[in-house]
Amino acid sequence: MSELESEAMEAEFGTVAGWTEDAVRALGPEHAIPAGCRGSGSEGALRWLADGLDLAPGARVLDSGAGVGGPAGWLAAERGVRPVCAEPMAAAAGAGRRLFGLPSVVALGQALPFPDASFDVAWCLGVLCTTSDKAGALAELRRVLADGGRLGLLVFVADGPLSAPAPEGNEFPSEAELRALLRGARFRLTGTAEADLADSPPEWTERADAVEAEVARRHGDDPAFREAEEQSGRVGRLLSDGSLRAWLGVAVAG
Ligand SMILES: C[S@@+](CC[C@H](N)C(=O)[O-])C[C@H]1O[C@@H](n2cnc3c(N)ncnc32)[C@H](O)[C@@H]1O
């Protein structure tokens, strides 16, 4: 294993990321943002976070655990900033660079290759539950943010026992644990919300589905595809039976 905490995660976030890039190229660039956000939120969730982040023109913005760069690409297109993407899976980081033209580095969130206080804003979407070192990832986000900088989070939280197996390598915090971790890393929460993961326009969903179907057509028999489907299916089932919630938060670096 190279970087992540399970081989199943490497299939989902590495191999499938590369396939997603190929499918976007085949179907057209208007598919890039919806397909690139498949692993996280809806457009409504991105908008809620972006509104809370007080993005000034020229703000220095980091996306930690950026995946194939869909959320960062959305932020660039909608809010006129140029996020820097950090992502441990090289295939995903490369896809983000090529699809959205954004600066991308291969890095774990616990070891960001940036000086202290080099960003005004950061977001980290669907990432904290994929690492056991949540405190390390939050400490790094605090280190690279300037005092008073803002952090946006999408975290899948579980307040009780899960009804079915978690995706391999995932560890879902409770909301109370997450709040304590944020305090411990010197972040002050200023707003929270439940994400409605279905809150995207119909053409967004159609494009994301088209890319997924194209990936399935090309790679449906590959064990890595089946493994990634199983992983994302587990999250979907836990969300739909209420074991998991998609929690959004905006915090200020104190
Ligand atoms: C569910 S995906 C979300 C991707 C992207 N943020 C989005 O919202 O579309 C989780 C991402 O976290 C990355 N990841 C896993 N462990 C990480 C860690 N320790 N530090 C930073 N990123 C990590 C994975 O490679 C994957 O790209």
Coordinates of C-alpha atoms and ligand atoms in Angstrom, one line a residue, residues 4 13 36-37 39-40 63-67 71 87-89 107-110 125-127 130-131, ligand 1:
L4 CA -3.9 5.5 2.3
F13 CA -9.5 7.3 -4.6
G36 CA -15.1 15.5 -9.9
C37 CA -17.5 16.1 -6.9
G39 CA -17.0 11.7 -3.8
S40 CA -18.4 14.5 -1.7
D63 CA -8.3 22.2 -0.8
S64 CA -6.8 19.5 1.4
G65 CA -7.8 16.0 0.1
A66 CA -9.0 17.5 -3.1
G67 CA -9.7 14.3 -4.9
P71 CA -14.9 21.1 -5.6
E87 CA -4.2 15.1 -2.5
P88 CA -2.3 12.0 -1.5
M89 CA -3.3 9.9 -4.6
A107 CA 0.5 15.2 -0.1
L108 CA -1.3 13.8 2.9
G109 CA -3.3 16.2 4.9
Q110 CA -1.1 15.5 8.0
L125 CA -14.4 17.8 2.2
G126 CA -15.2 14.1 2.9
V127 CA -11.6 13.6 4.1
T130 CA -10.8 8.6 5.7
T131 CA -7.9 9.0 8.2
Ligands
LIG1 C1 -14.4 11.1 -0.4 S1 -13.0 11.7 -1.2 C2 -13.3 13.4 -1.4 C3 -12.5 14.1 -2.4 C4 -12.8 15.6 -2.6 N1 -12.5 16.3 -1.4 C5 -14.3 15.8 -2.9 O1 -15.0 16.3 -2.1 O2 -14.7 15.5 -4.0 C6 -11.8 11.6 0.0 C7 -10.4 12.0 -0.5 O3 -9.5 12.1 0.7 C8 -8.2 11.7 0.3 N2 -7.5 11.3 1.5 C9 -7.5 10.1 2.1 N3 -6.7 10.1 3.2 C10 -6.2 11.4 3.3 C11 -5.3 12.0 4.1 N4 -4.8 11.4 5.2 N5 -5.0 13.3 3.9 C12 -5.5 14.0 2.8 N6 -6.4 13.4 1.9 C13 -6.7 12.1 2.2 C14 -8.5 10.5 -0.7 O4 -7.4 10.2 -1.5 C15 -9.7 11.1 -1.5 O5 -9.3 11.8 -2.6

